Amino acid sequence: MATDLDIARAARLLPIQEIAARAGIPETALEPYGRHKAKVGLDFVAEQERMSAPRGALVLVTGISPTAAGEGKTTTTIGLGDALNSLGRKAMIALREPSLGPCFGVKGGATGGGRAQVAPMEEINLHFTGDFHAITSANNLLAAMLDNHLYWGNELGLDARRISWRRALDMNDRALRSINAALGGVPNGFPREDGFDITVASEVMAVFCLSKDLAELQQRLGRIIVGQTRDGRNVTAHDLKADGAMAALLRDALAPNLVQTLEGSPALVHGGPFANIAHGCNSVIATRLALRLADVVVTEAGFGADLGAEKFLDIKCRSAGLAPSACVVVATARALKMHGGVAKSALGAEDVAAVTRGAANLRRHVQNMQKFGLPVVVALNRFTSDTDAEIAAVQAAVRPLGVEAILCTHWADGAAGAADLARAVQALIAGGTASFEPLYNDHMSLQGKIETVAREIYHAASVSVPPPVAARLRRFEEQGFGHVPVCIAKTQYSFSADPALMGAPEGHVLPLREVRLSAGAGFVVAICGEIMTMPGLPRRPAAEGIGLDAEGRIEGLF
Amino acid sequence: MATDLDIARAARLLPIQEIAARAGIPETALEPYGRHKAKVGLDFVAEQERMSAPRGALVLVTGISPTAAGEGKTTTTIGLGDALNSLGRKAMIALREPSLGPCFGVKGGATGGGRAQVAPMEEINLHFTGDFHAITSANNLLAAMLDNHLYWGNELGLDARRISWRRALDMNDRALRSINAALGGVPNGFPREDGFDITVASEVMAVFCLSKDLAELQQRLGRIIVGQTRDGRNVTAHDLKADGAMAALLRDALAPNLVQTLEGSPALVHGGPFANIAHGCNSVIATRLALRLADVVVTEAGFGADLGAEKFLDIKCRSAGLAPSACVVVATARALKMHGGVAKSALGAEDVAAVTRGAANLRRHVQNMQKFGLPVVVALNRFTSDTDAEIAAVQAAVRPLGVEAILCTHWADGAAGAADLARAVQALIAGGTASFEPLYNDHMSLQGKIETVAREIYHAASVSVPPPVAARLRRFEEQGFGHVPVCIAKTQYSFSADPALMGAPEGHVLPLREVRLSAGAGFVVAICGEIMTMPGLPRRPAAEGIGLDAEGRIEGLF
């Protein structure tokens, strides 16, 4: 069978100028990066913002809680976009950029699969147009300027024990989670505790993804809080005079990246926070541009709907004034079987009862999306081993919610395999039943917001809040940050904070461990359970199998 | 007066395809990065290597020991290339890529100045085509895989105390020089001492710059030694199975970058090790390509000739089989006045005696270049405050060495200001007197090589070698690495290891502090005196003045 890489290599890509023309982007607005990638100039983006209102319908693709069986959320986003185009709608796709970290860890690439891919896959998966490197540099410039400020006399009076700004790398590297820095004596500065997060978890990434233009980007960067003085006064990136240079580092990166699917649909791939440890959706600037250019914009939020979709709706849509018209929840019978208690090794055998048990996970995600006022359709990615009875069990599970589960085969068949899904999505858009509202309002207390998400979305019985963490939340409110939404960092494998609790657990306690104020991004990060903001590599990292073949082509990205 | 930025912005750049055509590079061989930058495809590079022999004359531009007065080595390289083209020669320029670190520190940009610049300056100075980010990623992937190997059971038996591989960032950040990593308990790995070097000092940068193709790149990466086992056996990147993924990360970066000067000369800007802490010259692949395309290739080696030029000749030319035809040593009367003991604040007043005293620095650099068998000309960059008597003093100082000092005004006048220099260089090439030989042969002991450079180039009385360092050098020889050249890391401000000893000091002792084997790069790094492989930021970093103007243009890069 042809691998994703074989299919990608066999594809004849169109010059990016042609893809741009399809999207209504003139060649003069493009900054090409090679022949098949381009940035869309910020001048053109600004002109579109000035000249036209958003006209497209926004469709969110999200999924069940992920399992080792795989669900295919990115392929569904791509397949749906291709299918809408093949049905004569003008559709654009808005995805996140892959991170190098998981690429070298367990995950391989993040550009879809089968006949539903964005291309060129090797380049998008590795450095692409350098956006994440720019974000890493901006993050670490701020850190370097901070330690340099301490070194040269600390005029701002930063308390070294109260520094919250961490360094970042786009790498899975557990050894950098917790370090002692500035060791070695006077020339190297004042020793202090520090650590690195993966770039996709950094506040600079969030700021980047939430800014609609360069001016907003620089303002948000300036508001980033790096730590406090001894008497509790916040010190910002602007106080350190770092915001200008950070914005300069990010200037070119802020222009959205245009690529194509294997079927020639235009796709904006831009920004890329993870949904488990960050806010989980592509850039506001790309989504807003797509909504001005296309009739339908298909976008994806990371991991399960409890993480990516909730943050997409409560953080991104709230901040950027977006309102989705429909929501697609992606599932597979195999994955639901795992949620129903079947081991990965036993997925080959039919087990309708397990599918029905596991469908509780799907049902809850669907109901959660309905709580935001969104009409929902389920995309059921078909595997050859799925039996008709298993498929029927999934369809039966969601029918009482007023939701259809549409079989999809875009992995094997491209656009044709998602045509039914596209028709269903079109019907939801045409129905006009969406009445989007965020889950909680701005005025609720920060702890109340965390508890609301835990109760309504995770079905937790309660949130355990250590007293110092509660005090810290109150302090944020006193400082005038009570109005911001919350960004909950939690395992993606369960509605709870325990990755082993699959299905649709009830009555669990969400252990809130730590809160961080991201004043630039405009949210409070609430870290729950054992979640790490810097992943590690597995025993046999994917990197061991990545290399060049005799013609200099990259092998081992999958 | 127009600033460098004003001049750069006012310039009308040609499409990069036109520049490529001037250089004999077909459009099909280009990977454009925006409209004014492109990578030259590795297929084209390989075809040139196969089809044609190098035909161009190689001209090395180097300088006196740098001072706060500024010398203008990069502007001279660019001005000379422009002048040769304006005289009807087919000339190409081969420069290093700027590093972000100094850009945010004291130095500002590194793309020349006045009318002798490569463009687009903001982009070249910031992320350019992402090469340094790729190098940083490859370096840190190896580090992450190393710590991951320890974490998962350490099958190779690495001794955590004998790990020599360090992490890297393209940032001036003294707080990362010395760290304790992997703190925080079992999930974060085994705590150990570690640190970061600036990317330009990393062995991956050296490997990148010394490899003529992808195959050599991957082989060299595989040979990198990351540490030893308890019984002293070397462990390599290949043992960790990291070389393939590192090569994949570097694949696109290895293609040379083509840009243009403000006068439309083609310039390859590729690779960028610093000369004080690394080997200090642009990539072999770019230089070899340029020598196949042009009649004359003008290239630059960093800092003074004691550092950059010595390494260019003893490391790069030796490794890549290059032989320069002529050497330009850049000086200014102002800088020589400083070498003669005048403070920066007093440079406005004529002081012929100080110029004559300081010219000892210039004379020694000229004589050093002659020791390599190269014909030399001095490029004397004229400032308006220079008096005729001062100029005459410089010319008189080098005349006894059989060397002309040619007045240059390319900063103000572009190509026309370097026409005399271009004629003098052409005469040296036409004279055919070059008979290049490295300073020492491969078979000399490693300590002997260090002592030879110290004696012949630095005029040191001796080298102080702590017994453990001497033992380490012998150990490298026992392991079969005795044949490699040495890469001496030393302050750029003096022939000695003491930055305050300007002019042409004699009889000093070179304090060898530490040696590191770079088996992938194929040299031994000898760290002398207080030199740091990770710079710090100054009290008022240039970053504080960098930002975006109302039109989103970058300000403060100079």
PDB file of N, CA and C in Angstrom, chain A residues 26-105:
ATOM      1  N   PRO A  26      -3.874  38.065  -5.203  1.00  0.00           N
ATOM      2  CA  PRO A  26      -3.072  38.394  -6.387  1.00  0.00           C
ATOM      3  C   PRO A  26      -1.594  38.047  -6.167  1.00  0.00           C
ATOM      4  N   GLU A  27      -0.893  37.799  -7.266  1.00  0.00           N
ATOM      5  CA  GLU A  27       0.518  37.412  -7.162  1.00  0.00           C
ATOM      6  C   GLU A  27       1.346  38.476  -6.456  1.00  0.00           C
ATOM      7  N   THR A  28       0.968  39.749  -6.631  1.00  0.00           N
ATOM      8  CA  THR A  28       1.734  40.820  -5.989  1.00  0.00           C
ATOM      9  C   THR A  28       1.648  40.759  -4.467  1.00  0.00           C
ATOM     10  N   ALA A  29       0.668  40.052  -3.933  1.00  0.00           N
ATOM     11  CA  ALA A  29       0.520  39.948  -2.474  1.00  0.00           C
ATOM     12  C   ALA A  29       1.315  38.786  -1.902  1.00  0.00           C
ATOM     13  N   LEU A  30       1.991  38.029  -2.757  1.00  0.00           N
ATOM     14  CA  LEU A  30       2.684  36.824  -2.281  1.00  0.00           C
ATOM     15  C   LEU A  30       4.168  37.059  -2.048  1.00  0.00           C
ATOM     16  N   GLU A  31       4.671  36.484  -0.974  1.00  0.00           N
ATOM     17  CA  GLU A  31       6.111  36.338  -0.785  1.00  0.00           C
ATOM     18  C   GLU A  31       6.400  34.849  -0.922  1.00  0.00           C
ATOM     19  N   PRO A  32       6.896  34.406  -2.087  1.00  0.00           N
ATOM     20  CA  PRO A  32       7.103  32.967  -2.254  1.00  0.00           C
ATOM     21  C   PRO A  32       8.238  32.432  -1.368  1.00  0.00           C
ATOM     22  N   TYR A  33       8.062  31.243  -0.853  1.00  0.00           N
ATOM     23  CA  TYR A  33       9.126  30.496  -0.157  1.00  0.00           C
ATOM     24  C   TYR A  33       9.262  29.198  -0.927  1.00  0.00           C
ATOM     25  N   GLY A  34      10.187  29.150  -1.850  1.00  0.00           N
ATOM     26  CA  GLY A  34      10.217  28.039  -2.783  1.00  0.00           C
ATOM     27  C   GLY A  34       9.039  28.158  -3.734  1.00  0.00           C
ATOM     28  N   ARG A  35       8.700  27.039  -4.408  1.00  0.00           N
ATOM     29  CA  ARG A  35       7.683  27.095  -5.454  1.00  0.00           C
ATOM     30  C   ARG A  35       6.285  26.774  -4.951  1.00  0.00           C
ATOM     31  N   HIS A  36       6.212  26.212  -3.740  1.00  0.00           N
ATOM     32  CA  HIS A  36       4.918  25.689  -3.290  1.00  0.00           C
ATOM     33  C   HIS A  36       4.494  26.190  -1.916  1.00  0.00           C
ATOM     34  N   LYS A  37       5.168  27.187  -1.444  1.00  0.00           N
ATOM     35  CA  LYS A  37       4.790  27.820  -0.186  1.00  0.00           C
ATOM     36  C   LYS A  37       4.902  29.322  -0.416  1.00  0.00           C
ATOM     37  N   ALA A  38       4.028  30.083   0.227  1.00  0.00           N
ATOM     38  CA  ALA A  38       4.166  31.537   0.140  1.00  0.00           C
ATOM     39  C   ALA A  38       3.569  32.153   1.382  1.00  0.00           C
ATOM     40  N   LYS A  39       4.076  33.306   1.734  1.00  0.00           N
ATOM     41  CA  LYS A  39       3.408  34.111   2.741  1.00  0.00           C
ATOM     42  C   LYS A  39       2.526  35.127   2.029  1.00  0.00           C
ATOM     43  N   VAL A  40       1.363  35.380   2.625  1.00  0.00           N
ATOM     44  CA  VAL A  40       0.456  36.391   2.089  1.00  0.00           C
ATOM     45  C   VAL A  40       0.789  37.693   2.807  1.00  0.00           C
ATOM     46  N   GLY A  41       1.211  38.678   2.040  1.00  0.00           N
ATOM     47  CA  GLY A  41       1.725  39.924   2.612  1.00  0.00           C
ATOM     48  C   GLY A  41       0.760  40.608   3.565  1.00  0.00           C
ATOM     49  N   LEU A  42       1.314  41.210   4.631  1.00  0.00           N
ATOM     50  CA  LEU A  42       0.477  41.873   5.628  1.00  0.00           C
ATOM     51  C   LEU A  42      -0.249  43.083   5.053  1.00  0.00           C
ATOM     52  N   ASP A  43       0.309  43.701   4.006  1.00  0.00           N
ATOM     53  CA  ASP A  43      -0.389  44.831   3.377  1.00  0.00           C
ATOM     54  C   ASP A  43      -1.704  44.350   2.769  1.00  0.00           C
ATOM     55  N   PHE A  44      -1.654  43.225   2.085  1.00  0.00           N
ATOM     56  CA  PHE A  44      -2.874  42.658   1.496  1.00  0.00           C
ATOM     57  C   PHE A  44      -3.868  42.271   2.586  1.00  0.00           C
ATOM     58  N   VAL A  45      -3.357  41.675   3.654  1.00  0.00           N
ATOM     59  CA  VAL A  45      -4.232  41.284   4.767  1.00  0.00           C
ATOM     60  C   VAL A  45      -4.938  42.521   5.327  1.00  0.00           C
ATOM     61  N   ALA A  46      -4.168  43.600   5.525  1.00  0.00           N
ATOM     62  CA  ALA A  46      -4.745  44.828   6.088  1.00  0.00           C
ATOM     63  C   ALA A  46      -5.786  45.416   5.150  1.00  0.00           C
ATOM     64  N   GLU A  47      -5.474  45.355   3.864  1.00  0.00           N
ATOM     65  CA  GLU A  47      -6.412  45.886   2.870  1.00  0.00           C
ATOM     66  C   GLU A  47      -7.731  45.107   2.921  1.00  0.00           C
ATOM     67  N   GLN A  48      -7.625  43.789   3.032  1.00  0.00           N
ATOM     68  CA  GLN A  48      -8.840  42.969   3.112  1.00  0.00           C
ATOM     69  C   GLN A  48      -9.637  43.324   4.368  1.00  0.00           C
ATOM     70  N   GLU A  49      -8.916  43.523   5.474  1.00  0.00           N
ATOM     71  CA  GLU A  49      -9.598  43.876   6.730  1.00  0.00           C
ATOM     72  C   GLU A  49     -10.334  45.210   6.575  1.00  0.00           C
ATOM     73  N   ARG A  50      -9.703  46.132   5.845  1.00  0.00           N
ATOM     74  CA  ARG A  50     -10.281  47.464   5.667  1.00  0.00           C
ATOM     75  C   ARG A  50     -11.449  47.451   4.697  1.00  0.00           C
ATOM     76  N   MET A  51     -11.285  46.700   3.591  1.00  0.00           N
ATOM     77  CA  MET A  51     -12.200  46.820   2.454  1.00  0.00           C
ATOM     78  C   MET A  51     -13.420  45.931   2.573  1.00  0.00           C
ATOM     79  N   SER A  52     -13.322  44.816   3.288  1.00  0.00           N
ATOM     80  CA  SER A  52     -14.427  43.857   3.216  1.00  0.00           C
ATOM     81  C   SER A  52     -14.738  43.296   4.591  1.00  0.00           C
ATOM     82  N   ALA A  53     -15.987  42.893   4.769  1.00  0.00           N
ATOM     83  CA  ALA A  53     -16.392  42.213   5.997  1.00  0.00           C
ATOM     84  C   ALA A  53     -16.180  40.716   5.806  1.00  0.00           C
ATOM     85  N   PRO A  54     -16.059  39.987   6.899  1.00  0.00           N
ATOM     86  CA  PRO A  54     -15.991  38.540   6.750  1.00  0.00           C
ATOM     87  C   PRO A  54     -17.279  38.042   6.119  1.00  0.00           C
ATOM     88  N   ARG A  55     -17.171  37.192   5.113  1.00  0.00           N
ATOM     89  CA  ARG A  55     -18.379  36.733   4.451  1.00  0.00           C
ATOM     90  C   ARG A  55     -18.542  35.224   4.548  1.00  0.00           C
ATOM     91  N   GLY A  56     -17.464  34.514   4.832  1.00  0.00           N
ATOM     92  CA  GLY A  56     -17.508  33.061   4.833  1.00  0.00           C
ATOM     93  C   GLY A  56     -18.145  32.505   6.094  1.00  0.00           C
ATOM     94  N   ALA A  57     -18.616  31.269   5.975  1.00  0.00           N
ATOM     95  CA  ALA A  57     -19.095  30.530   7.146  1.00  0.00           C
ATOM     96  C   ALA A  57     -17.905  29.783   7.737  1.00  0.00           C
ATOM     97  N   LEU A  58     -17.803  29.834   9.065  1.00  0.00           N
ATOM     98  CA  LEU A  58     -16.682  29.199   9.749  1.00  0.00           C
ATOM     99  C   LEU A  58     -17.121  27.834  10.268  1.00  0.00           C
ATOM    100  N   VAL A  59     -16.402  26.790   9.863  1.00  0.00           N
ATOM    101  CA  VAL A  59     -16.722  25.431  10.288  1.00  0.00           C
ATOM    102  C   VAL A  59     -15.565  24.896  11.131  1.00  0.00           C
ATOM    103  N   LEU A  60     -15.880  24.495  12.341  1.00  0.00           N
ATOM    104  CA  LEU A  60     -14.867  23.977  13.255  1.00  0.00           C
ATOM    105  C   LEU A  60     -14.848  22.455  13.198  1.00  0.00           C
ATOM    106  N   VAL A  61     -13.670  21.882  12.962  1.00  0.00           N
ATOM    107  CA  VAL A  61     -13.499  20.432  13.026  1.00  0.00           C
ATOM    108  C   VAL A  61     -12.790  20.095  14.337  1.00  0.00           C
ATOM    109  N   THR A  62     -13.434  19.253  15.126  1.00  0.00           N
ATOM    110  CA  THR A  62     -12.845  18.842  16.390  1.00  0.00           C
ATOM    111  C   THR A  62     -13.037  17.334  16.512  1.00  0.00           C
ATOM    112  N   GLY A  63     -12.712  16.756  17.666  1.00  0.00           N
ATOM    113  CA  GLY A  63     -12.751  15.296  17.720  1.00  0.00           C
ATOM    114  C   GLY A  63     -13.077  14.759  19.092  1.00  0.00           C
ATOM    115  N   ILE A  64     -13.181  13.428  19.133  1.00  0.00           N
ATOM    116  CA  ILE A  64     -13.333  12.735  20.411  1.00  0.00           C
ATOM    117  C   ILE A  64     -11.998  12.775  21.142  1.00  0.00           C
ATOM    118  N   SER A  65     -11.965  12.304  22.366  1.00  0.00           N
ATOM    119  CA  SER A  65     -10.699  12.210  23.082  1.00  0.00           C
ATOM    120  C   SER A  65      -9.786  11.249  22.319  1.00  0.00           C
ATOM    121  N   PRO A  66      -8.563  11.680  21.981  1.00  0.00           N
ATOM    122  CA  PRO A  66      -7.729  10.863  21.108  1.00  0.00           C
ATOM    123  C   PRO A  66      -7.294   9.551  21.762  1.00  0.00           C
ATOM    124  N   THR A  67      -7.096   8.549  20.933  1.00  0.00           N
ATOM    125  CA  THR A  67      -6.626   7.247  21.394  1.00  0.00           C
ATOM    126  C   THR A  67      -5.470   6.820  20.499  1.00  0.00           C
ATOM    127  N   ALA A  68      -4.864   5.704  20.847  1.00  0.00           N
ATOM    128  CA  ALA A  68      -3.777   5.167  20.024  1.00  0.00           C
ATOM    129  C   ALA A  68      -4.291   4.647  18.686  1.00  0.00           C
ATOM    130  N   ALA A  69      -5.615   4.505  18.545  1.00  0.00           N
ATOM    131  CA  ALA A  69      -6.176   3.987  17.295  1.00  0.00           C
ATOM    132  C   ALA A  69      -6.193   5.039  16.195  1.00  0.00           C
ATOM    133  N   GLY A  70      -6.119   6.296  16.557  1.00  0.00           N
ATOM    134  CA  GLY A  70      -6.109   7.357  15.562  1.00  0.00           C
ATOM    135  C   GLY A  70      -7.509   7.750  15.133  1.00  0.00           C
ATOM    136  N   GLU A  71      -7.753   9.025  14.936  1.00  0.00           N
ATOM    137  CA  GLU A  71      -9.088   9.483  14.563  1.00  0.00           C
ATOM    138  C   GLU A  71      -9.096  10.157  13.202  1.00  0.00           C
ATOM    139  N   GLY A  72      -8.050  10.957  12.896  1.00  0.00           N
ATOM    140  CA  GLY A  72      -8.002  11.578  11.575  1.00  0.00           C
ATOM    141  C   GLY A  72      -8.662  12.941  11.513  1.00  0.00           C
ATOM    142  N   LYS A  73      -8.384  13.785  12.513  1.00  0.00           N
ATOM    143  CA  LYS A  73      -9.012  15.109  12.530  1.00  0.00           C
ATOM    144  C   LYS A  73      -8.447  16.005  11.428  1.00  0.00           C
ATOM    145  N   THR A  74      -7.123  15.980  11.275  1.00  0.00           N
ATOM    146  CA  THR A  74      -6.525  16.823  10.236  1.00  0.00           C
ATOM    147  C   THR A  74      -6.935  16.342   8.849  1.00  0.00           C
ATOM    148  N   THR A  75      -6.935  15.022   8.636  1.00  0.00           N
ATOM    149  CA  THR A  75      -7.356  14.534   7.312  1.00  0.00           C
ATOM    150  C   THR A  75      -8.801  14.936   7.044  1.00  0.00           C
ATOM    151  N   THR A  76      -9.646  14.928   8.077  1.00  0.00           N
ATOM    152  CA  THR A  76     -11.048  15.305   7.867  1.00  0.00           C
ATOM    153  C   THR A  76     -11.170  16.785   7.513  1.00  0.00           C
ATOM    154  N   THR A  77     -10.385  17.615   8.179  1.00  0.00           N
ATOM    155  CA  THR A  77     -10.399  19.040   7.862  1.00  0.00           C
ATOM    156  C   THR A  77     -10.037  19.257   6.402  1.00  0.00           C
ATOM    157  N   ILE A  78      -9.000  18.548   5.973  1.00  0.00           N
ATOM    158  CA  ILE A  78      -8.524  18.697   4.587  1.00  0.00           C
ATOM    159  C   ILE A  78      -9.531  18.079   3.616  1.00  0.00           C
ATOM    160  N   GLY A  79      -9.987  16.866   3.924  1.00  0.00           N
ATOM    161  CA  GLY A  79     -10.943  16.199   3.035  1.00  0.00           C
ATOM    162  C   GLY A  79     -12.229  17.005   2.885  1.00  0.00           C
ATOM    163  N   LEU A  80     -12.692  17.585   3.981  1.00  0.00           N
ATOM    164  CA  LEU A  80     -13.911  18.389   3.929  1.00  0.00           C
ATOM    165  C   LEU A  80     -13.705  19.635   3.066  1.00  0.00           C
ATOM    166  N   GLY A  81     -12.568  20.290   3.236  1.00  0.00           N
ATOM    167  CA  GLY A  81     -12.271  21.456   2.400  1.00  0.00           C
ATOM    168  C   GLY A  81     -12.227  21.081   0.931  1.00  0.00           C
ATOM    169  N   ASP A  82     -11.539  19.977   0.625  1.00  0.00           N
ATOM    170  CA  ASP A  82     -11.467  19.515  -0.772  1.00  0.00           C
ATOM    171  C   ASP A  82     -12.863  19.199  -1.308  1.00  0.00           C
ATOM    172  N   ALA A  83     -13.671  18.528  -0.480  1.00  0.00           N
ATOM    173  CA  ALA A  83     -15.012  18.129  -0.940  1.00  0.00           C
ATOM    174  C   ALA A  83     -15.882  19.351  -1.187  1.00  0.00           C
ATOM    175  N   LEU A  84     -15.814  20.346  -0.305  1.00  0.00           N
ATOM    176  CA  LEU A  84     -16.597  21.566  -0.516  1.00  0.00           C
ATOM    177  C   LEU A  84     -16.191  22.232  -1.826  1.00  0.00           C
ATOM    178  N   ASN A  85     -14.892  22.285  -2.084  1.00  0.00           N
ATOM    179  CA  ASN A  85     -14.443  22.862  -3.355  1.00  0.00           C
ATOM    180  C   ASN A  85     -14.936  22.049  -4.541  1.00  0.00           C
ATOM    181  N   SER A  86     -14.907  20.721  -4.389  1.00  0.00           N
ATOM    182  CA  SER A  86     -15.321  19.884  -5.522  1.00  0.00           C
ATOM    183  C   SER A  86     -16.826  20.009  -5.769  1.00  0.00           C
ATOM    184  N   LEU A  87     -17.564  20.423  -4.734  1.00  0.00           N
ATOM    185  CA  LEU A  87     -19.008  20.646  -4.903  1.00  0.00           C
ATOM    186  C   LEU A  87     -19.320  22.068  -5.377  1.00  0.00           C
ATOM    187  N   GLY A  88     -18.275  22.826  -5.646  1.00  0.00           N
ATOM    188  CA  GLY A  88     -18.496  24.140  -6.224  1.00  0.00           C
ATOM    189  C   GLY A  88     -18.540  25.285  -5.228  1.00  0.00           C
ATOM    190  N   ARG A  89     -18.364  24.964  -3.924  1.00  0.00           N
ATOM    191  CA  ARG A  89     -18.234  26.061  -2.962  1.00  0.00           C
ATOM    192  C   ARG A  89     -16.810  26.587  -3.040  1.00  0.00           C
ATOM    193  N   LYS A  90     -16.616  27.849  -2.656  1.00  0.00           N
ATOM    194  CA  LYS A  90     -15.263  28.366  -2.555  1.00  0.00           C
ATOM    195  C   LYS A  90     -14.811  28.179  -1.107  1.00  0.00           C
ATOM    196  N   ALA A  91     -14.023  27.129  -0.881  1.00  0.00           N
ATOM    197  CA  ALA A  91     -13.624  26.787   0.487  1.00  0.00           C
ATOM    198  C   ALA A  91     -12.139  27.007   0.706  1.00  0.00           C
ATOM    199  N   MET A  92     -11.798  27.425   1.918  1.00  0.00           N
ATOM    200  CA  MET A  92     -10.388  27.476   2.327  1.00  0.00           C
ATOM    201  C   MET A  92     -10.234  26.697   3.612  1.00  0.00           C
ATOM    202  N   ILE A  93      -9.011  26.216   3.811  1.00  0.00           N
ATOM    203  CA  ILE A  93      -8.694  25.438   5.002  1.00  0.00           C
ATOM    204  C   ILE A  93      -7.746  26.265   5.862  1.00  0.00           C
ATOM    205  N   ALA A  94      -7.965  26.262   7.168  1.00  0.00           N
ATOM    206  CA  ALA A  94      -7.076  27.007   8.078  1.00  0.00           C
ATOM    207  C   ALA A  94      -6.577  26.049   9.158  1.00  0.00           C
ATOM    208  N   LEU A  95      -5.294  25.695   9.048  1.00  0.00           N
ATOM    209  CA  LEU A  95      -4.705  24.706   9.965  1.00  0.00           C
ATOM    210  C   LEU A  95      -3.573  25.318  10.778  1.00  0.00           C
ATOM    211  N   ARG A  96      -3.152  24.560  11.796  1.00  0.00           N
ATOM    212  CA  ARG A  96      -1.961  24.937  12.545  1.00  0.00           C
ATOM    213  C   ARG A  96      -0.700  24.412  11.849  1.00  0.00           C
ATOM    214  N   GLU A  97       0.424  25.038  12.153  1.00  0.00           N
ATOM    215  CA  GLU A  97       1.716  24.548  11.676  1.00  0.00           C
ATOM    216  C   GLU A  97       2.191  23.429  12.599  1.00  0.00           C
ATOM    217  N   PRO A  98       2.831  22.417  12.040  1.00  0.00           N
ATOM    218  CA  PRO A  98       3.371  21.352  12.887  1.00  0.00           C
ATOM    219  C   PRO A  98       4.548  21.856  13.729  1.00  0.00           C
ATOM    220  N   SER A  99       4.758  21.203  14.844  1.00  0.00           N
ATOM    221  CA  SER A  99       5.892  21.490  15.718  1.00  0.00           C
ATOM    222  C   SER A  99       6.965  20.440  15.498  1.00  0.00           C
ATOM    223  N   LEU A 100       8.226  20.862  15.558  1.00  0.00           N
ATOM    224  CA  LEU A 100       9.325  19.899  15.386  1.00  0.00           C
ATOM    225  C   LEU A 100       9.355  18.861  16.503  1.00  0.00           C
ATOM    226  N   GLY A 101       8.977  19.277  17.719  1.00  0.00           N
ATOM    227  CA  GLY A 101       9.089  18.387  18.868  1.00  0.00           C
ATOM    228  C   GLY A 101       8.446  17.022  18.628  1.00  0.00           C
ATOM    229  N   PRO A 102       7.138  16.966  18.442  1.00  0.00           N
ATOM    230  CA  PRO A 102       6.479  15.673  18.236  1.00  0.00           C
ATOM    231  C   PRO A 102       6.893  14.987  16.941  1.00  0.00           C
ATOM    232  N   CYS A 103       7.307  15.770  15.965  1.00  0.00           N
ATOM    233  CA  CYS A 103       7.787  15.221  14.702  1.00  0.00           C
ATOM    234  C   CYS A 103       8.952  14.252  14.946  1.00  0.00           C
ATOM    235  N   PHE A 104       9.803  14.567  15.911  1.00  0.00           N
ATOM    236  CA  PHE A 104      10.942  13.719  16.248  1.00  0.00           C
ATOM    237  C   PHE A 104      10.630  12.767  17.394  1.00  0.00           C
ATOM    238  N   GLY A 105       9.414  12.896  17.956  1.00  0.00           N
ATOM    239  CA  GLY A 105       9.035  12.047  19.075  1.00  0.00           C
ATOM    240  C   GLY A 105       8.245  10.844  18.603  1.00  0.00           C
TER     241      GLY A 105
END
